[in-house]
Tab-separated table of C-alpha atoms in Angstrom:
chain	number	residue	atom	x	y	z
A	90	MET	CA	-13.903	-16.281	1.223
A	91	ASP	CA	-14.885	-13.437	3.447
A	92	SER	CA	-13.208	-10.148	2.691
A	93	PHE	CA	-10.729	-8.685	5.173
A	94	LEU	CA	-10.957	-4.992	3.886
A	95	SER	CA	-13.648	-3.720	1.584
A	96	VAL	CA	-13.809	-0.371	-0.180
A	97	ARG	CA	-17.484	0.385	-1.476
A	98	ASP	CA	-18.043	3.210	-4.078
A	99	TYR	CA	-15.499	5.484	-2.295
A	100	HIS	CA	-15.246	9.077	-3.543
A	101	GLN	CA	-12.775	11.563	-2.314
A	102	ILE	CA	-13.279	15.339	-3.478
A	103	PHE	CA	-10.809	18.043	-2.455
A	104	PRO	CA	-12.140	21.525	-2.814
A	105	VAL	CA	-9.552	23.954	-4.573
A	106	ASN	CA	-11.762	27.087	-4.052
A	107	THR	CA	-15.467	28.182	-4.132
A	108	PHE	CA	-15.845	27.113	-7.755
A	109	HIS	CA	-13.378	24.390	-8.313
A	110	HIS	CA	-12.586	21.026	-6.853
A	111	VAL	CA	-10.470	17.927	-7.523
A	112	HIS	CA	-12.271	14.510	-7.761
A	113	ALA	CA	-9.258	12.412	-6.763
A	114	LEU	CA	-11.124	9.186	-6.209
A	115	ASN	CA	-14.264	8.494	-8.153
A	116	GLY	CA	-16.088	5.380	-7.129
A	117	ILE	CA	-13.480	2.961	-5.793
A	118	SER	CA	-14.601	-0.501	-5.036
A	119	PHE	CA	-12.491	-3.640	-4.280
A	120	ASP	CA	-11.839	-6.236	-1.641
A	121	MET	CA	-8.718	-7.624	0.123
A	122	TYR	CA	-8.395	-11.119	1.790
A	123	ALA	CA	-6.593	-12.061	4.881
A	124	GLY	CA	-2.996	-12.883	4.136
A	125	GLU	CA	-2.927	-11.697	0.649
A	126	ILE	CA	-0.578	-9.242	-1.079
A	127	PHE	CA	-2.689	-6.884	-3.184
A	128	GLY	CA	-0.839	-4.621	-5.812
A	129	LEU	CA	-2.101	-1.291	-6.751
A	130	VAL	CA	-0.621	0.297	-10.000
A	131	GLY	CA	-1.212	3.224	-12.125
A	132	GLU	CA	0.476	6.448	-13.276
A	133	SER	CA	1.281	9.415	-10.950
A	134	GLY	CA	-1.747	11.393	-9.913
A	135	CYS	CA	-4.070	8.612	-10.415
A	136	GLY	CA	-5.109	8.551	-6.838
A	137	LYS	CA	-3.170	5.669	-5.415
A	138	SER	CA	-1.658	7.411	-2.373
A	139	THR	CA	-4.963	9.212	-1.723
A	140	LEU	CA	-6.611	5.796	-1.522
A	141	ALA	CA	-3.897	4.587	0.790
A	142	ARG	CA	-4.479	7.519	3.146
A	143	ALA	CA	-8.205	7.149	3.010
A	144	ILE	CA	-7.927	3.467	4.281
A	145	MET	CA	-5.725	4.853	7.113
A	146	GLY	CA	-8.462	7.288	8.095
A	147	MET	CA	-6.577	10.569	7.125
A	148	TYR	CA	-9.353	11.754	5.045
A	149	LYS	CA	-13.029	11.889	5.650
A	150	PRO	CA	-14.904	10.267	2.565
A	151	SER	CA	-16.928	12.611	0.267
A	152	LYS	CA	-18.942	9.368	-0.469
A	153	GLY	CA	-18.805	5.669	0.118
A	154	GLU	CA	-17.492	3.408	2.897
A	155	ILE	CA	-14.540	1.364	3.889
A	156	TYR	CA	-15.032	-1.831	5.940
A	157	TYR	CA	-12.425	-3.571	8.061
A	158	GLN	CA	-13.460	-6.965	9.152
A	159	ASN	CA	-17.072	-6.061	8.392
A	160	GLN	CA	-17.056	-2.990	10.470
A	161	CYS	CA	-17.453	0.400	8.876
A	162	ILE	CA	-14.336	2.530	9.637
A	163	THR	CA	-15.400	5.696	7.835
A	164	GLY	CA	-18.508	6.490	9.737
A	165	LYS	CA	-18.937	9.671	11.822
A	166	HIS	CA	-19.281	7.715	15.033
A	167	ILE	CA	-16.617	5.027	15.420
A	168	SER	CA	-16.512	3.521	18.846
A	169	ARG	CA	-13.203	3.970	21.025
A	170	GLU	CA	-12.603	0.204	20.999
A	171	LEU	CA	-12.646	0.138	17.195
A	172	ARG	CA	-10.497	3.099	16.714
A	173	LYS	CA	-7.863	1.477	19.175
A	174	THR	CA	-8.013	-1.630	17.204
A	175	LEU	CA	-7.474	0.213	13.983
A	176	GLN	CA	-4.468	1.878	15.478
A	177	HIS	CA	-2.966	-1.497	16.196
A	178	ASP	CA	-4.113	-3.335	13.115
A	179	LEU	CA	-3.533	-0.949	10.346
A	180	GLN	CA	-0.041	0.489	9.728
A	181	ILE	CA	1.486	2.407	6.663
A	182	ILE	CA	5.023	2.644	5.144
A	183	PHE	CA	5.635	5.797	3.211
A	184	GLN	CA	7.750	6.299	0.181
A	185	ASP	CA	10.344	8.611	1.502
A	186	SER	CA	11.883	7.162	4.656
A	187	SER	CA	14.037	10.145	5.250
A	188	VAL	CA	10.944	12.317	5.902
A	189	ALA	CA	9.124	9.509	7.793
A	190	LEU	CA	11.834	9.264	10.521
A	191	ASN	CA	12.413	12.069	13.015
A	192	PRO	CA	16.111	13.146	12.391
A	193	ARG	CA	16.628	14.075	16.082
A	194	MET	CA	15.640	10.609	17.355
A	195	SER	CA	17.649	7.583	17.730
A	196	ILE	CA	16.718	4.587	15.551
A	197	GLU	CA	15.804	2.857	18.817
A	198	ASP	CA	13.413	5.667	19.731
A	199	CYS	CA	12.039	5.811	16.121
A	200	ILE	CA	11.096	2.204	16.174
A	201	ALA	CA	9.838	2.276	19.879
A	202	GLU	CA	7.662	5.390	19.344
A	203	PRO	CA	4.434	3.304	18.942
A	204	PHE	CA	5.246	1.460	22.234
A	205	ASP	CA	5.558	4.819	24.029
A	206	ILE	CA	2.353	6.094	22.452
A	207	HIS	CA	0.312	3.128	23.398
A	208	LYS	CA	2.245	2.754	26.882
A	209	LEU	CA	3.645	-0.568	26.035
A	210	PHE	CA	6.893	-2.054	27.633
A	211	PRO	CA	7.429	0.878	30.125
A	212	LYS	CA	10.615	-0.777	31.494
A	213	LYS	CA	13.555	0.425	29.499
A	214	ASN	CA	15.231	-2.999	29.228
A	215	GLU	CA	12.025	-4.548	27.901
A	216	ARG	CA	11.568	-1.745	25.533
A	217	ARG	CA	15.026	-2.144	24.124
A	218	GLU	CA	14.711	-5.956	23.980
A	219	GLN	CA	11.615	-5.635	21.708
A	220	VAL	CA	13.429	-3.074	19.427
A	221	VAL	CA	16.239	-5.440	18.930
A	222	LYS	CA	13.945	-8.213	18.061
A	223	LEU	CA	12.294	-5.944	15.447
A	224	LEU	CA	15.738	-4.990	14.079
A	225	HIS	CA	16.588	-8.605	13.644
A	226	LEU	CA	13.347	-9.208	12.009
A	227	VAL	CA	14.216	-6.755	9.283
A	228	GLY	CA	17.785	-7.666	8.856
A	229	LEU	CA	19.575	-5.185	11.105
A	230	ASP	CA	21.342	-5.588	14.357
A	231	SER	CA	21.709	-4.016	17.876
A	232	SER	CA	24.552	-1.631	16.490
A	233	PHE	CA	21.821	0.533	15.004
A	234	LEU	CA	20.196	1.333	18.315
A	235	GLU	CA	22.128	4.616	19.071
A	236	LYS	CA	22.575	5.842	15.481
A	237	ILE	CA	20.303	8.691	14.079
A	238	PRO	CA	18.688	8.483	10.540
A	239	ALA	CA	21.383	10.655	8.873
A	240	GLU	CA	23.957	8.119	9.776
A	241	ILE	CA	22.369	5.058	7.930
A	242	SER	CA	21.584	4.410	4.180
A	243	GLY	CA	18.217	4.769	2.462
A	244	GLY	CA	17.777	1.028	2.338
A	245	GLN	CA	18.516	0.766	6.054
A	246	LYS	CA	16.167	3.618	6.727
A	247	GLN	CA	13.289	1.816	4.930
A	248	ARG	CA	14.056	-1.309	6.984
A	249	VAL	CA	13.814	0.905	10.161
A	250	CYS	CA	10.303	2.096	8.819
A	251	ILE	CA	9.260	-1.554	8.302
A	252	ALA	CA	10.405	-2.506	11.708
A	253	ARG	CA	8.362	0.399	13.206
A	254	ALA	CA	5.313	-0.566	11.240
A	255	LEU	CA	5.581	-4.095	12.622
A	256	SER	CA	5.971	-2.926	16.297
A	257	LEU	CA	2.162	-3.307	17.016
A	258	GLN	CA	1.701	-6.609	15.060
A	259	PRO	CA	-0.552	-5.252	12.608
A	260	LYS	CA	-2.893	-7.245	10.383
A	261	LEU	CA	-2.606	-4.861	7.432
A	262	ILE	CA	0.234	-2.826	6.240
A	263	ILE	CA	0.039	-0.365	3.355
A	264	ALA	CA	3.280	0.160	1.505
A	265	ASP	CA	3.048	3.409	-0.432
A	266	GLU	CA	5.753	2.931	-3.243
A	267	PRO	CA	8.337	1.999	-0.424
A	268	VAL	CA	11.197	1.180	-2.671
A	269	SER	CA	10.783	3.697	-5.609
A	270	SER	CA	13.500	6.059	-3.974
A	271	LEU	CA	16.039	3.137	-3.588
A	272	ASP	CA	18.705	1.622	-5.835
A	273	VAL	CA	17.669	-1.411	-7.848
A	274	SER	CA	19.633	-3.913	-5.851
A	275	ILE	CA	18.330	-2.445	-2.603
A	276	GLN	CA	14.698	-2.712	-4.074
A	277	ALA	CA	15.189	-6.371	-4.663
A	278	GLN	CA	16.205	-6.865	-0.916
A	279	ILE	CA	13.245	-4.821	0.479
A	280	ILE	CA	10.852	-6.916	-1.739
A	281	ASN	CA	12.331	-10.236	-0.687
A	282	LEU	CA	12.006	-8.848	2.931
A	283	PHE	CA	8.156	-8.338	2.464
A	284	ILE	CA	7.948	-11.915	1.035
A	285	LYS	CA	9.847	-13.315	3.983
A	286	LEU	CA	7.974	-11.253	6.646
A	287	ARG	CA	4.506	-12.122	5.178
A	288	LYS	CA	5.356	-15.860	5.363
A	289	GLU	CA	6.778	-15.507	9.009
A	290	ILE	CA	4.015	-13.013	10.457
A	291	GLY	CA	1.061	-13.533	8.036
A	292	PHE	CA	-0.061	-9.963	7.622
A	293	SER	CA	-1.978	-8.675	4.644
A	294	LEU	CA	-0.070	-6.036	2.436
A	295	LEU	CA	-1.427	-3.459	0.129
A	296	PHE	CA	1.505	-2.651	-2.089
A	297	ILE	CA	1.485	0.406	-4.221
A	298	ALA	CA	4.084	0.695	-6.869
A	299	HIS	CA	4.929	1.932	-10.509
A	300	ASP	CA	7.180	-1.034	-11.332
A	301	LEU	CA	5.007	-3.592	-12.942
A	302	ALA	CA	7.634	-6.318	-13.048
A	303	MET	CA	8.024	-5.880	-9.177
A	304	VAL	CA	4.298	-5.984	-8.819
A	305	GLN	CA	4.099	-9.221	-10.809
A	306	TYR	CA	6.821	-10.932	-8.640
A	307	LEU	CA	5.371	-9.847	-5.310
A	308	CYS	CA	1.542	-9.671	-5.509
A	309	ASP	CA	-1.185	-12.259	-5.500
A	310	ARG	CA	-3.885	-9.789	-7.142
A	311	VAL	CA	-3.365	-6.558	-8.832
A	312	GLY	CA	-5.741	-3.733	-9.305
A	313	VAL	CA	-4.996	-1.103	-12.043
A	314	MET	CA	-6.009	2.604	-11.387
A	315	TYR	CA	-6.673	5.270	-14.009
A	316	LYS	CA	-7.997	8.760	-13.308
A	317	GLY	CA	-9.338	7.977	-9.756
A	318	LYS	CA	-10.907	4.654	-10.751
A	319	ILE	CA	-9.963	1.039	-10.679
A	320	VAL	CA	-10.327	-0.219	-14.226
A	321	GLU	CA	-9.229	-3.677	-13.795
A	322	ILE	CA	-8.652	-6.268	-11.127
A	323	ALA	CA	-7.258	-9.710	-11.573
A	324	PRO	CA	-4.894	-12.371	-10.142
A	325	SER	CA	-1.358	-11.392	-11.005
A	326	GLU	CA	-0.714	-14.241	-13.320
A	327	ILE	CA	-3.982	-13.604	-15.330
A	328	LEU	CA	-3.556	-9.800	-15.510
A	329	PHE	CA	-0.072	-9.980	-16.902
A	330	LYS	CA	-1.001	-12.630	-19.545
A	331	HIS	CA	-4.468	-11.519	-20.519
A	332	PRO	CA	-4.889	-7.785	-19.803
A	333	LEU	CA	-8.421	-6.746	-20.882
A	334	HIS	CA	-8.500	-3.007	-20.434
A	335	PRO	CA	-6.766	-0.711	-22.973
A	336	TYR	CA	-5.016	1.191	-20.134
A	337	THR	CA	-3.676	-2.077	-18.597
A	338	GLN	CA	-2.436	-3.082	-22.099
A	339	MET	CA	-0.702	0.193	-22.502
A	340	LEU	CA	1.064	-0.102	-19.064
A	341	LEU	CA	2.216	-3.619	-19.905
A	342	SER	CA	3.448	-2.581	-23.344
A	343	ALA	CA	5.746	-0.148	-21.562
A	344	ILE	CA	7.593	-2.890	-19.658
A	345	PRO	CA	11.029	-3.015	-21.150
A	346	LYS	CA	12.229	-6.277	-22.766
A	347	PRO	CA	15.860	-7.419	-23.586
A	348	ASP	CA	14.704	-8.237	-27.268
A	349	PRO	CA	15.296	-5.126	-29.644
A	350	ASP	CA	13.015	-6.628	-32.238
A	351	SER	CA	10.249	-7.027	-29.698
A	352	GLU	CA	10.720	-3.375	-28.483
A	353	LYS	CA	10.513	-2.042	-31.945
A	354	ALA	CA	7.285	-4.006	-32.680
A	355	LYS	CA	5.437	-2.659	-29.608
A	356	ILE	CA	2.197	-0.789	-30.318
A	357	PHE	CA	1.597	1.851	-27.502
A	358	THR	CA	-2.135	2.653	-26.886
A	359	SER	CA	-2.612	6.582	-26.789
A	360	HIS	CA	-4.353	7.968	-23.710
A	361	ALA	CA	-6.641	9.619	-26.171
A	362	LYS	CA	-8.002	6.164	-27.224
A	363	ILE	CA	-8.877	5.255	-23.594
A	364	LYS	CA	-12.434	6.221	-22.932
A	365	LEU	CA	-13.971	5.419	-19.547
A	366	ASP	CA	-17.739	5.418	-19.505
A	367	LYS	CA	-18.850	7.273	-16.283
A	368	ASN	CA	-21.646	4.745	-15.785
A	369	ALA	CA	-19.574	1.739	-16.384
A	370	GLN	CA	-19.764	-1.005	-13.695
A	371	LEU	CA	-17.209	-3.828	-12.697
A	372	LYS	CA	-18.322	-7.231	-14.018
A	373	GLU	CA	-17.000	-10.411	-12.849
A	374	SER	CA	-15.938	-13.273	-15.300
A	375	GLU	CA	-15.407	-16.967	-14.318
A	376	GLN	CA	-11.657	-16.191	-13.826
A	377	ASN	CA	-12.339	-13.720	-11.009
A	378	HIS	CA	-11.249	-11.020	-13.540
A	379	PHE	CA	-12.881	-7.653	-13.312
A	380	VAL	CA	-12.763	-4.920	-16.040
A	381	LEU	CA	-14.706	-1.727	-16.779
A	382	GLU	CA	-16.206	-1.878	-20.235
């Protein structure tokens, strides 16, 4: 199967001052395939959001390449046609929907902003018709058109952000912890919405999250990040049944279970015991399961 998105030995270094720098991403490599939901998990500060922004072209790579449909999208000289394609095909949904939406714009204008930027549907009635279709797609109705973000709930704001992301019919959507600030019941609704939309539209989804149970339910494959590296990649079912890397085992052991005896019997792996060899390389097993030795 040909890869849809490929990240190859990607490094992202941020200078702090003349003498110090932060190595946020340290040799990231993985592939995504068309139509799949790829989950990315790890603790705060491990580089998940930095990777998401790097794929969206918000950072210039310190080293390495990112390929979209076999075309390098991190080079210095990207053609105008490729850049325009990327603007349509790649969209991102941020964690905080309140910040992502302009508080002075109506919901209609928030969703239609990509139309205005790319000069699509110049006629007002066509523009509104498309916005209403997008609202229905994410479970909202035309009564939201004239409202502003402050007048709707957090879950509804995130649905508006999803509708805006879908406006240009993207092939890849990056969801950067899109439900972490929502109530548990609303989280389930948004996750089920992603599943519904994936079936109806067929886009690929890079889903970044902390909640491992949610990732297990939603994702086809999962990559585990630790200190700027991906330390393990496997199909969701295999990863949760047979985690190989000590850090993955520690993450899974932290998932709460309703059995008190099982909770008491847990053995947590200390961060101090997790040693990552700087020269370690990913190896592939017969189960398509990758782990850093």
